[in-house]
PDB file of C-alpha atoms in Angstrom:
ATOM      1  CA  UNK A  18      63.014 140.865  93.763  1.00 68.00           C
ATOM      2  CA  UNK A  19      64.794 137.668  92.710  1.00 78.00           C
ATOM      3  CA  UNK A  20      64.482 136.446  89.104  1.00 85.00           C
ATOM      4  CA  UNK A  21      65.430 133.131  87.548  1.00 89.00           C
ATOM      5  CA  UNK A  22      66.941 133.885  84.137  1.00 92.00           C
ATOM      6  CA  UNK A  23      68.741 132.085  81.323  1.00 95.00           C
ATOM      7  CA  UNK A  24      72.177 133.531  80.518  1.00 95.00           C
ATOM      8  CA  UNK A  25      72.189 134.604  76.875  1.00 94.00           C
ATOM      9  CA  UNK A  26      74.829 137.246  76.184  1.00 95.00           C
ATOM     10  CA  UNK A  27      78.603 136.919  76.478  1.00 95.00           C
ATOM     11  CA  UNK A  28      78.422 139.188  79.526  1.00 95.00           C
ATOM     12  CA  UNK A  29      75.775 136.936  81.114  1.00 95.00           C
ATOM     13  CA  UNK A  30      77.911 133.844  80.623  1.00 97.00           C
ATOM     14  CA  UNK A  31      81.030 135.578  81.913  1.00 96.00           C
ATOM     15  CA  UNK A  32      79.212 136.413  85.165  1.00 96.00           C
ATOM     16  CA  UNK A  33      77.709 132.915  85.288  1.00 97.00           C
ATOM     17  CA  UNK A  34      81.003 131.036  84.879  1.00 97.00           C
ATOM     18  CA  UNK A  35      82.917 133.406  87.147  1.00 97.00           C
ATOM     19  CA  UNK A  36      80.359 132.780  89.880  1.00 97.00           C
ATOM     20  CA  UNK A  37      80.622 129.014  89.335  1.00 97.00           C
ATOM     21  CA  UNK A  38      84.422 129.165  89.619  1.00 97.00           C
ATOM     22  CA  UNK A  39      84.316 131.352  92.747  1.00 97.00           C
ATOM     23  CA  UNK A  40      81.833 129.073  94.499  1.00 96.00           C
ATOM     24  CA  UNK A  41      82.818 125.596  93.305  1.00 93.00           C
ATOM     25  CA  UNK A  42      86.459 125.673  92.181  1.00 93.00           C
ATOM     26  CA  UNK A  43      88.359 128.549  93.789  1.00 95.00           C
ATOM     27  CA  UNK A  44      87.955 127.128  97.353  1.00 91.00           C
ATOM     28  CA  UNK A  45      90.040 124.102  96.205  1.00 87.00           C
ATOM     29  CA  UNK A  46      92.631 126.295  94.439  1.00 91.00           C
ATOM     30  CA  UNK A  47      91.585 125.304  90.917  1.00 91.00           C
ATOM     31  CA  UNK A  48      92.314 127.859  88.160  1.00 94.00           C
ATOM     32  CA  UNK A  49      89.822 129.783  86.058  1.00 93.00           C
ATOM     33  CA  UNK A  50      88.600 127.522  83.280  1.00 94.00           C
ATOM     34  CA  UNK A  51      88.396 124.438  85.485  1.00 93.00           C
ATOM     35  CA  UNK A  52      84.723 125.238  86.137  1.00 95.00           C
ATOM     36  CA  UNK A  53      83.810 124.336  82.536  1.00 95.00           C
ATOM     37  CA  UNK A  54      83.502 120.950  80.822  1.00 93.00           C
ATOM     38  CA  UNK A  55      82.572 119.458  77.456  1.00 94.00           C
ATOM     39  CA  UNK A  56      78.807 119.638  78.146  1.00 94.00           C
ATOM     40  CA  UNK A  57      78.444 123.434  78.343  1.00 96.00           C
ATOM     41  CA  UNK A  58      77.270 123.906  74.741  1.00 94.00           C
ATOM     42  CA  UNK A  59      74.550 121.252  75.033  1.00 93.00           C
ATOM     43  CA  UNK A  60      73.362 122.144  78.532  1.00 95.00           C
ATOM     44  CA  UNK A  61      70.550 124.270  79.943  1.00 96.00           C
ATOM     45  CA  UNK A  62      71.875 127.010  82.233  1.00 97.00           C
ATOM     46  CA  UNK A  63      69.914 129.016  84.790  1.00 96.00           C
ATOM     47  CA  UNK A  64      70.874 131.702  87.275  1.00 96.00           C
ATOM     48  CA  UNK A  65      69.113 133.840  89.850  1.00 95.00           C
ATOM     49  CA  UNK A  66      69.831 137.559  89.779  1.00 94.00           C
ATOM     50  CA  UNK A  67      68.981 140.259  92.284  1.00 90.00           C
ATOM     51  CA  UNK A  68      67.629 143.805  91.797  1.00 85.00           C
ATOM     52  CA  UNK A  69      70.988 145.104  90.553  1.00 87.00           C
ATOM     53  CA  UNK A  70      71.446 142.046  88.291  1.00 89.00           C
ATOM     54  CA  UNK A  71      74.152 140.507  90.477  1.00 94.00           C
ATOM     55  CA  UNK A  72      74.341 136.706  90.264  1.00 97.00           C
ATOM     56  CA  UNK A  73      73.070 135.041  93.449  1.00 97.00           C
ATOM     57  CA  UNK A  74      72.694 131.380  92.421  1.00 97.00           C
ATOM     58  CA  UNK A  75      73.332 129.123  89.440  1.00 98.00           C
ATOM     59  CA  UNK A  76      72.702 125.608  88.136  1.00 97.00           C
ATOM     60  CA  UNK A  77      73.003 123.457  85.003  1.00 97.00           C
ATOM     61  CA  UNK A  78      71.137 120.558  83.396  1.00 96.00           C
ATOM     62  CA  UNK A  79      72.174 118.275  80.544  1.00 95.00           C
ATOM     63  CA  UNK A  80      70.693 115.094  79.116  1.00 94.00           C
ATOM     64  CA  UNK A  81      72.382 111.710  79.469  1.00 93.00           C
ATOM     65  CA  UNK A  82      69.626 109.959  77.498  1.00 91.00           C
ATOM     66  CA  UNK A  83      66.111 110.806  76.341  1.00 86.00           C
ATOM     67  CA  UNK A  84      64.841 109.467  79.702  1.00 90.00           C
ATOM     68  CA  UNK A  85      67.527 110.838  82.031  1.00 93.00           C
ATOM     69  CA  UNK A  86      68.861 114.319  82.782  1.00 95.00           C
ATOM     70  CA  UNK A  87      71.775 115.229  85.020  1.00 96.00           C
ATOM     71  CA  UNK A  88      71.867 118.252  87.304  1.00 97.00           C
ATOM     72  CA  UNK A  89      75.216 119.838  88.144  1.00 95.00           C
ATOM     73  CA  UNK A  90      76.925 122.932  89.521  1.00 96.00           C
ATOM     74  CA  UNK A  91      74.190 124.101  91.898  1.00 96.00           C
ATOM     75  CA  UNK A  92      75.610 126.997  93.902  1.00 96.00           C
ATOM     76  CA  UNK A  93      74.194 129.832  96.012  1.00 96.00           C
ATOM     77  CA  UNK A  94      76.038 132.936  97.180  1.00 96.00           C
ATOM     78  CA  UNK A  95      77.199 132.597 100.775  1.00 94.00           C
ATOM     79  CA  UNK A  96      75.223 135.621 101.958  1.00 93.00           C
ATOM     80  CA  UNK A  97      72.022 134.365 100.289  1.00 92.00           C
ATOM     81  CA  UNK A  98      71.965 130.808 101.610  1.00 90.00           C
ATOM     82  CA  UNK A  99      68.945 129.686 103.611  1.00 85.00           C
ATOM     83  CA  UNK A 100      66.525 131.804 101.563  1.00 85.00           C
ATOM     84  CA  UNK A 101      65.306 129.084  99.219  1.00 85.00           C
ATOM     85  CA  UNK A 102      67.323 130.163  96.176  1.00 90.00           C
ATOM     86  CA  UNK A 103      68.842 126.709  95.744  1.00 92.00           C
ATOM     87  CA  UNK A 104      65.390 125.181  95.523  1.00 89.00           C
ATOM     88  CA  UNK A 105      64.352 127.836  93.014  1.00 87.00           C
ATOM     89  CA  UNK A 106      67.245 126.845  90.748  1.00 92.00           C
ATOM     90  CA  UNK A 107      66.492 123.136  91.144  1.00 92.00           C
ATOM     91  CA  UNK A 108      62.834 123.851  90.416  1.00 87.00           C
ATOM     92  CA  UNK A 109      63.692 125.770  87.230  1.00 88.00           C
ATOM     93  CA  UNK A 110      65.951 122.992  85.946  1.00 92.00           C
ATOM     94  CA  UNK A 111      63.395 120.313  86.800  1.00 90.00           C
ATOM     95  CA  UNK A 112      60.879 122.326  84.787  1.00 85.00           C
ATOM     96  CA  UNK A 113      63.177 122.069  81.754  1.00 89.00           C
ATOM     97  CA  UNK A 114      63.472 118.301  82.251  1.00 88.00           C
ATOM     98  CA  UNK A 115      59.717 117.849  82.559  1.00 83.00           C
ATOM     99  CA  UNK A 116      59.120 119.903  79.435  1.00 78.00           C
ATOM    100  CA  UNK A 117      61.449 117.556  77.538  1.00 84.00           C
ATOM    101  CA  UNK A 118      59.644 114.470  78.845  1.00 81.00           C
ATOM    102  CA  UNK A 119      62.480 113.229  81.050  1.00 87.00           C
ATOM    103  CA  UNK A 120      61.578 110.441  83.492  1.00 89.00           C
ATOM    104  CA  UNK A 121      64.310 110.965  86.077  1.00 93.00           C
ATOM    105  CA  UNK A 122      67.052 113.369  87.115  1.00 96.00           C
ATOM    106  CA  UNK A 123      70.388 112.329  88.612  1.00 96.00           C
ATOM    107  CA  UNK A 124      73.001 114.351  90.460  1.00 95.00           C
ATOM    108  CA  UNK A 125      76.332 113.539  92.073  1.00 93.00           C
ATOM    109  CA  UNK A 126      76.236 115.039  95.541  1.00 92.00           C
ATOM    110  CA  UNK A 127      78.898 115.584  98.138  1.00 87.00           C
ATOM    111  CA  UNK A 128      77.997 114.786 101.748  1.00 87.00           C
ATOM    112  CA  UNK A 129      77.529 118.468 102.574  1.00 88.00           C
ATOM    113  CA  UNK A 130      74.813 118.947  99.943  1.00 91.00           C
ATOM    114  CA  UNK A 131      72.997 115.624 100.417  1.00 92.00           C
ATOM    115  CA  UNK A 132      70.451 116.998 102.963  1.00 92.00           C
ATOM    116  CA  UNK A 133      69.551 119.747 100.479  1.00 92.00           C
ATOM    117  CA  UNK A 134      68.898 117.330  97.622  1.00 92.00           C
ATOM    118  CA  UNK A 135      66.971 114.998  99.932  1.00 91.00           C
ATOM    119  CA  UNK A 136      64.713 117.934 100.831  1.00 87.00           C
ATOM    120  CA  UNK A 137      64.082 118.356  97.080  1.00 88.00           C
ATOM    121  CA  UNK A 138      62.965 114.731  96.739  1.00 87.00           C
ATOM    122  CA  UNK A 139      66.221 113.032  95.668  1.00 93.00           C
ATOM    123  CA  UNK A 140      67.287 109.676  97.106  1.00 94.00           C
ATOM    124  CA  UNK A 141      70.722 108.085  97.372  1.00 94.00           C
ATOM    125  CA  UNK A 142      71.275 105.327  94.799  1.00 92.00           C
ATOM    126  CA  UNK A 143      74.975 104.523  95.271  1.00 85.00           C
ATOM    127  CA  UNK A 144      78.484 105.939  95.083  1.00 82.00           C
ATOM    128  CA  UNK A 145      79.772 108.171  92.269  1.00 77.00           C
ATOM    129  CA  UNK A 146      83.301 108.828  91.020  1.00 72.00           C
ATOM    130  CA  UNK A 147      85.277 111.286  93.147  1.00 66.00           C
ATOM    131  CA  UNK A 148      85.378 114.954  92.148  1.00 62.00           C
ATOM    132  CA  UNK A 149      88.441 117.212  91.965  1.00 59.00           C
ATOM    133  CA  UNK A 150      90.586 114.179  92.679  1.00 57.00           C
ATOM    134  CA  UNK A 151      89.541 113.550  96.273  1.00 58.00           C
ATOM    135  CA  UNK A 152      85.975 114.689  97.064  1.00 69.00           C
ATOM    136  CA  UNK A 153      83.705 111.651  97.491  1.00 78.00           C
ATOM    137  CA  UNK A 154      80.180 111.843  96.131  1.00 83.00           C
ATOM    138  CA  UNK A 155      76.918 109.901  96.128  1.00 91.00           C
ATOM    139  CA  UNK A 156      74.639 109.330  93.148  1.00 94.00           C
ATOM    140  CA  UNK A 157      71.181 110.730  93.912  1.00 95.00           C
ATOM    141  CA  UNK A 158      68.056 110.199  91.788  1.00 96.00           C
ATOM    142  CA  UNK A 159      64.618 111.748  91.545  1.00 94.00           C
ATOM    143  CA  UNK A 160      61.860 110.076  89.549  1.00 91.00           C
ATOM    144  CA  UNK A 161      59.709 112.804  88.039  1.00 85.00           C
ATOM    145  CA  UNK A 162      56.019 112.498  88.843  1.00 72.00           C
ATOM    146  CA  UNK A 163      53.127 114.950  88.717  1.00 59.00           C
ATOM    147  CA  UNK A 164      52.967 115.092  92.513  1.00 56.00           C
ATOM    148  CA  UNK A 165      56.612 115.840  93.254  1.00 61.00           C
ATOM    149  CA  UNK A 166      56.616 118.689  90.738  1.00 62.00           C
ATOM    150  CA  UNK A 167      55.288 120.722  93.661  1.00 60.00           C
ATOM    151  CA  UNK A 168      58.729 120.370  95.295  1.00 63.00           C
ATOM    152  CA  UNK A 169      57.946 120.691  99.017  1.00 74.00           C
ATOM    153  CA  UNK A 170      54.887 119.937 101.158  1.00 83.00           C
ATOM    154  CA  UNK A 171      53.110 118.061  98.335  1.00 81.00           C
ATOM    155  CA  UNK A 172      50.313 116.925 100.679  1.00 85.00           C
ATOM    156  CA  UNK A 173      49.559 120.522 101.659  1.00 90.00           C
ATOM    157  CA  UNK A 174      49.537 121.565  98.018  1.00 90.00           C
ATOM    158  CA  UNK A 175      47.344 118.645  97.017  1.00 88.00           C
ATOM    159  CA  UNK A 176      44.888 119.567  99.781  1.00 93.00           C
ATOM    160  CA  UNK A 177      44.892 123.215  98.674  1.00 94.00           C
ATOM    161  CA  UNK A 178      44.208 122.205  95.081  1.00 92.00           C
ATOM    162  CA  UNK A 179      41.290 120.068  96.248  1.00 92.00           C
ATOM    163  CA  UNK A 180      39.974 122.915  98.420  1.00 93.00           C
ATOM    164  CA  UNK A 181      39.983 125.306  95.465  1.00 93.00           C
ATOM    165  CA  UNK A 182      38.149 122.899  93.195  1.00 89.00           C
ATOM    166  CA  UNK A 183      35.539 121.996  95.813  1.00 91.00           C
ATOM    167  CA  UNK A 184      34.934 125.443  97.322  1.00 89.00           C
ATOM    168  CA  UNK A 185      35.442 127.428  94.115  1.00 88.00           C
ATOM    169  CA  UNK A 186      34.278 125.140  91.273  1.00 88.00           C
ATOM    170  CA  UNK A 187      35.052 127.763  88.635  1.00 87.00           C
ATOM    171  CA  UNK A 188      38.761 127.365  89.442  1.00 90.00           C
ATOM    172  CA  UNK A 189      38.607 123.799  88.120  1.00 89.00           C
ATOM    173  CA  UNK A 190      36.640 124.912  85.055  1.00 89.00           C
ATOM    174  CA  UNK A 191      39.351 127.516  84.399  1.00 91.00           C
ATOM    175  CA  UNK A 192      42.023 124.839  84.720  1.00 90.00           C
ATOM    176  CA  UNK A 193      43.863 126.659  87.511  1.00 93.00           C
ATOM    177  CA  UNK A 194      46.448 124.350  89.073  1.00 90.00           C
ATOM    178  CA  UNK A 195      49.319 124.658  91.523  1.00 90.00           C
ATOM    179  CA  UNK A 196      52.442 124.127  89.480  1.00 86.00           C
ATOM    180  CA  UNK A 197      55.156 124.615  92.073  1.00 85.00           C
ATOM    181  CA  UNK A 198      55.730 125.633  95.686  1.00 89.00           C
ATOM    182  CA  UNK A 199      59.274 126.122  96.973  1.00 82.00           C
ATOM    183  CA  UNK A 200      58.445 127.654 100.332  1.00 84.00           C
ATOM    184  CA  UNK A 201      59.394 131.081  99.006  1.00 83.00           C
ATOM    185  CA  UNK A 202      57.611 131.027  95.662  1.00 89.00           C
ATOM    186  CA  UNK A 203      54.192 129.766  94.591  1.00 92.00           C
ATOM    187  CA  UNK A 204      53.396 129.361  90.905  1.00 92.00           C
ATOM    188  CA  UNK A 205      50.026 128.528  89.398  1.00 94.00           C
ATOM    189  CA  UNK A 206      49.155 127.799  85.797  1.00 92.00           C
ATOM    190  CA  UNK A 207      45.849 127.735  83.977  1.00 92.00           C
ATOM    191  CA  UNK A 208      44.414 126.675  80.643  1.00 90.00           C
ATOM    192  CA  UNK A 209      44.418 129.291  77.906  1.00 91.00           C
ATOM    193  CA  UNK A 210      41.864 127.294  75.905  1.00 89.00           C
ATOM    194  CA  UNK A 211      39.384 127.304  78.800  1.00 91.00           C
ATOM    195  CA  UNK A 212      39.755 131.080  79.275  1.00 94.00           C
ATOM    196  CA  UNK A 213      39.996 132.341  75.705  1.00 92.00           C
ATOM    197  CA  UNK A 214      38.047 135.383  74.572  1.00 93.00           C
ATOM    198  CA  UNK A 215      36.901 136.140  70.968  1.00 92.00           C
ATOM    199  CA  UNK A 216      40.323 137.706  70.301  1.00 92.00           C
ATOM    200  CA  UNK A 217      42.064 134.389  71.087  1.00 92.00           C
ATOM    201  CA  UNK A 218      43.653 135.830  74.202  1.00 95.00           C
ATOM    202  CA  UNK A 219      42.915 135.201  77.884  1.00 96.00           C
ATOM    203  CA  UNK A 220      39.921 136.969  79.468  1.00 95.00           C
ATOM    204  CA  UNK A 221      41.069 139.790  81.755  1.00 95.00           C
ATOM    205  CA  UNK A 222      38.692 138.503  84.431  1.00 94.00           C
ATOM    206  CA  UNK A 223      40.308 135.074  84.299  1.00 95.00           C
ATOM    207  CA  UNK A 224      43.761 136.595  84.733  1.00 96.00           C
ATOM    208  CA  UNK A 225      42.499 138.525  87.760  1.00 96.00           C
ATOM    209  CA  UNK A 226      40.915 135.413  89.278  1.00 96.00           C
ATOM    210  CA  UNK A 227      44.114 133.398  88.865  1.00 96.00           C
ATOM    211  CA  UNK A 228      46.179 136.176  90.462  1.00 97.00           C
ATOM    212  CA  UNK A 229      43.804 136.455  93.432  1.00 97.00           C
ATOM    213  CA  UNK A 230      43.899 132.684  94.017  1.00 96.00           C
ATOM    214  CA  UNK A 231      47.679 132.603  93.749  1.00 97.00           C
ATOM    215  CA  UNK A 232      48.031 135.257  96.442  1.00 97.00           C
ATOM    216  CA  UNK A 233      45.401 133.491  98.561  1.00 97.00           C
ATOM    217  CA  UNK A 234      47.251 130.199  98.170  1.00 96.00           C
ATOM    218  CA  UNK A 235      50.588 131.739  99.153  1.00 97.00           C
ATOM    219  CA  UNK A 236      49.065 133.058 102.383  1.00 97.00           C
ATOM    220  CA  UNK A 237      47.359 129.716 103.078  1.00 96.00           C
ATOM    221  CA  UNK A 238      50.591 127.739 102.721  1.00 95.00           C
ATOM    222  CA  UNK A 239      52.605 130.164 104.838  1.00 93.00           C
ATOM    223  CA  UNK A 240      50.031 129.985 107.591  1.00 95.00           C
ATOM    224  CA  UNK A 241      50.577 126.232 107.600  1.00 93.00           C
ATOM    225  CA  UNK A 242      54.347 126.781 107.711  1.00 90.00           C
ATOM    226  CA  UNK A 243      53.830 128.838 110.872  1.00 91.00           C
ATOM    227  CA  UNK A 244      51.227 126.425 112.297  1.00 92.00           C
ATOM    228  CA  UNK A 245      48.550 129.134 112.183  1.00 93.00           C
ATOM    229  CA  UNK A 246      45.065 129.118 110.702  1.00 92.00           C
ATOM    230  CA  UNK A 247      42.325 131.559 109.798  1.00 94.00           C
ATOM    231  CA  UNK A 248      39.892 132.616 107.097  1.00 94.00           C
ATOM    232  CA  UNK A 249      41.599 134.485 104.262  1.00 96.00           C
ATOM    233  CA  UNK A 250      39.583 137.194 102.518  1.00 96.00           C
ATOM    234  CA  UNK A 251      40.530 139.680  99.827  1.00 97.00           C
ATOM    235  CA  UNK A 252      39.862 143.270 100.840  1.00 96.00           C
ATOM    236  CA  UNK A 253      41.318 145.087  97.845  1.00 96.00           C
ATOM    237  CA  UNK A 254      43.002 144.086  94.610  1.00 97.00           C
ATOM    238  CA  UNK A 255      44.505 146.047  91.742  1.00 97.00           C
ATOM    239  CA  UNK A 256      45.902 144.618  88.517  1.00 97.00           C
ATOM    240  CA  UNK A 257      47.727 146.269  85.632  1.00 96.00           C
ATOM    241  CA  UNK A 258      47.933 144.520  82.268  1.00 94.00           C
ATOM    242  CA  UNK A 259      50.776 145.322  79.877  1.00 93.00           C
ATOM    243  CA  UNK A 260      50.286 142.614  77.235  1.00 94.00           C
ATOM    244  CA  UNK A 261      47.660 139.991  76.353  1.00 95.00           C
ATOM    245  CA  UNK A 262      48.192 136.323  77.175  1.00 96.00           C
ATOM    246  CA  UNK A 263      48.353 134.182  74.055  1.00 94.00           C
ATOM    247  CA  UNK A 264      50.455 131.128  74.995  1.00 91.00           C
ATOM    248  CA  UNK A 265      50.622 129.874  78.600  1.00 89.00           C
ATOM    249  CA  UNK A 266      49.137 131.723  81.624  1.00 93.00           C
ATOM    250  CA  UNK A 267      51.381 131.724  84.699  1.00 93.00           C
ATOM    251  CA  UNK A 268      51.048 133.533  88.034  1.00 96.00           C
ATOM    252  CA  UNK A 269      53.969 133.753  90.459  1.00 93.00           C
ATOM    253  CA  UNK A 270      54.013 135.077  94.025  1.00 95.00           C
ATOM    254  CA  UNK A 271      57.373 135.533  95.786  1.00 90.00           C
ATOM    255  CA  UNK A 272      57.701 135.786  99.539  1.00 88.00           C
ATOM    256  CA  UNK A 273      59.807 138.943  99.137  1.00 86.00           C
ATOM    257  CA  UNK A 274      56.661 140.798  98.076  1.00 92.00           C
ATOM    258  CA  UNK A 275      54.671 139.755 101.146  1.00 94.00           C
ATOM    259  CA  UNK A 276      54.107 142.199 104.011  1.00 94.00           C
ATOM    260  CA  UNK A 277      52.311 140.499 106.881  1.00 94.00           C
ATOM    261  CA  UNK A 278      51.697 140.705 110.618  1.00 91.00           C
ATOM    262  CA  UNK A 279      51.167 137.061 111.494  1.00 92.00           C
ATOM    263  CA  UNK A 280      52.088 137.869 115.108  1.00 92.00           C
ATOM    264  CA  UNK A 281      48.655 139.503 115.411  1.00 94.00           C
ATOM    265  CA  UNK A 282      46.972 136.307 114.260  1.00 93.00           C
ATOM    266  CA  UNK A 283      48.904 134.339 116.859  1.00 89.00           C
ATOM    267  CA  UNK A 284      47.311 136.652 119.452  1.00 91.00           C
ATOM    268  CA  UNK A 285      43.813 136.009 118.104  1.00 91.00           C
ATOM    269  CA  UNK A 286      43.583 139.270 116.173  1.00 93.00           C
ATOM    270  CA  UNK A 287      42.917 140.006 112.515  1.00 95.00           C
ATOM    271  CA  UNK A 288      46.050 140.005 110.428  1.00 95.00           C
ATOM    272  CA  UNK A 289      46.569 142.211 107.322  1.00 96.00           C
ATOM    273  CA  UNK A 290      48.633 140.839 104.449  1.00 97.00           C
ATOM    274  CA  UNK A 291      49.828 142.686 101.366  1.00 97.00           C
ATOM    275  CA  UNK A 292      51.523 140.945  98.454  1.00 97.00           C
ATOM    276  CA  UNK A 293      52.266 141.045  94.742  1.00 96.00           C
ATOM    277  CA  UNK A 294      51.593 138.432  92.070  1.00 97.00           C
ATOM    278  CA  UNK A 295      53.481 138.653  88.789  1.00 95.00           C
ATOM    279  CA  UNK A 296      51.613 137.487  85.673  1.00 95.00           C
ATOM    280  CA  UNK A 297      53.453 135.855  82.778  1.00 94.00           C
ATOM    281  CA  UNK A 298      52.616 134.560  79.326  1.00 92.00           C
ATOM    282  CA  UNK A 299      55.068 131.664  79.300  1.00 86.00           C
ATOM    283  CA  UNK A 300      58.253 133.570  80.283  1.00 82.00           C
ATOM    284  CA  UNK A 301      57.086 137.040  79.208  1.00 89.00           C
ATOM    285  CA  UNK A 302      55.892 139.442  81.972  1.00 91.00           C
ATOM    286  CA  UNK A 303      52.405 140.695  81.089  1.00 95.00           C
ATOM    287  CA  UNK A 304      50.943 142.120  84.296  1.00 95.00           C
ATOM    288  CA  UNK A 305      51.173 142.757  88.014  1.00 96.00           C
ATOM    289  CA  UNK A 306      48.516 142.168  90.682  1.00 97.00           C
ATOM    290  CA  UNK A 307      48.764 143.867  94.074  1.00 97.00           C
ATOM    291  CA  UNK A 308      46.416 142.541  96.709  1.00 97.00           C
ATOM    292  CA  UNK A 309      45.459 143.355 100.276  1.00 97.00           C
ATOM    293  CA  UNK A 310      44.037 140.444 102.266  1.00 98.00           C
ATOM    294  CA  UNK A 311      42.878 139.887 105.823  1.00 97.00           C
ATOM    295  CA  UNK A 312      43.360 136.699 107.801  1.00 97.00           C
ATOM    296  CA  UNK A 313      40.567 136.394 110.353  1.00 96.00           C
ATOM    297  CA  UNK A 314      40.983 134.115 113.368  1.00 92.00           C
ATOM    298  CA  UNK A 315      38.545 131.238 113.064  1.00 80.00           C
ATOM    299  CA  UNK A 316      37.007 131.925 116.465  1.00 65.00           C
ATOM    300  CA  UNK A 317      36.169 135.489 115.314  1.00 48.00           C
ATOM    301  CA  UNK A 318      33.949 134.232 112.519  1.00 44.00           C
ATOM    302  CA  UNK A 319      30.253 134.291 113.400  1.00 43.00           C
TER     303      UNK A 319
END
């Protein structure tokens, strides 16, 4: 399972900067130390680690002004590229910017990485100073809006949000909203105030409902990715709570947890899907939901 984390210890930062040097400086024969600059102490750093805590991707954000943040040093391990990890890092850094009330994010992109940033919603705004003495770059900008927080397929996500609120009115009353969809990860958030029990924590039933909808939404969006359709029903769900939610309810479903047989659906047969949804209180893990769903071909529904 991949995790986006903030480096905190000296060991974390050593791995983080070594990875940055290996990916972004060593190929041009620059020495260790050249990967750092004067903004490190005032920047927000994120990295993705794998099951054995190896660094798989990194990125950094610092603030130019109160309205503008700058994203730099996005890098993904060569053997992990194409799995959506770059977008996860960008998403995490954009979340920091949004939390601080930033209006736009800028990045200086080389030609090779421009298609990636365009897929994340950035547009070319002009030329930037060269990097490492000779590498030409373009200034790219993203204006932060509520809609583009979803990252990719915003129209699909907007339609899914509307479907939930219209077909399941209680989801709107609970304040359940799609926060982000990267193609590999779906995150929902809900209102603690609207789901608070007499102990000033979130109702267990509300946590379960949010987890079920998050898994349902992940399946729905991946069916659209594969140009398939069907009715999604929950057949079995199990949730384990480890801590109460007292700050900010979050539910996250990663594609790595999904076991599906969409090839059956393509043949007009029922398709089983198993997945896991991780529950967080802000950034603290507080529970795990494991669900078994069925996707039923529309023509099979009587």
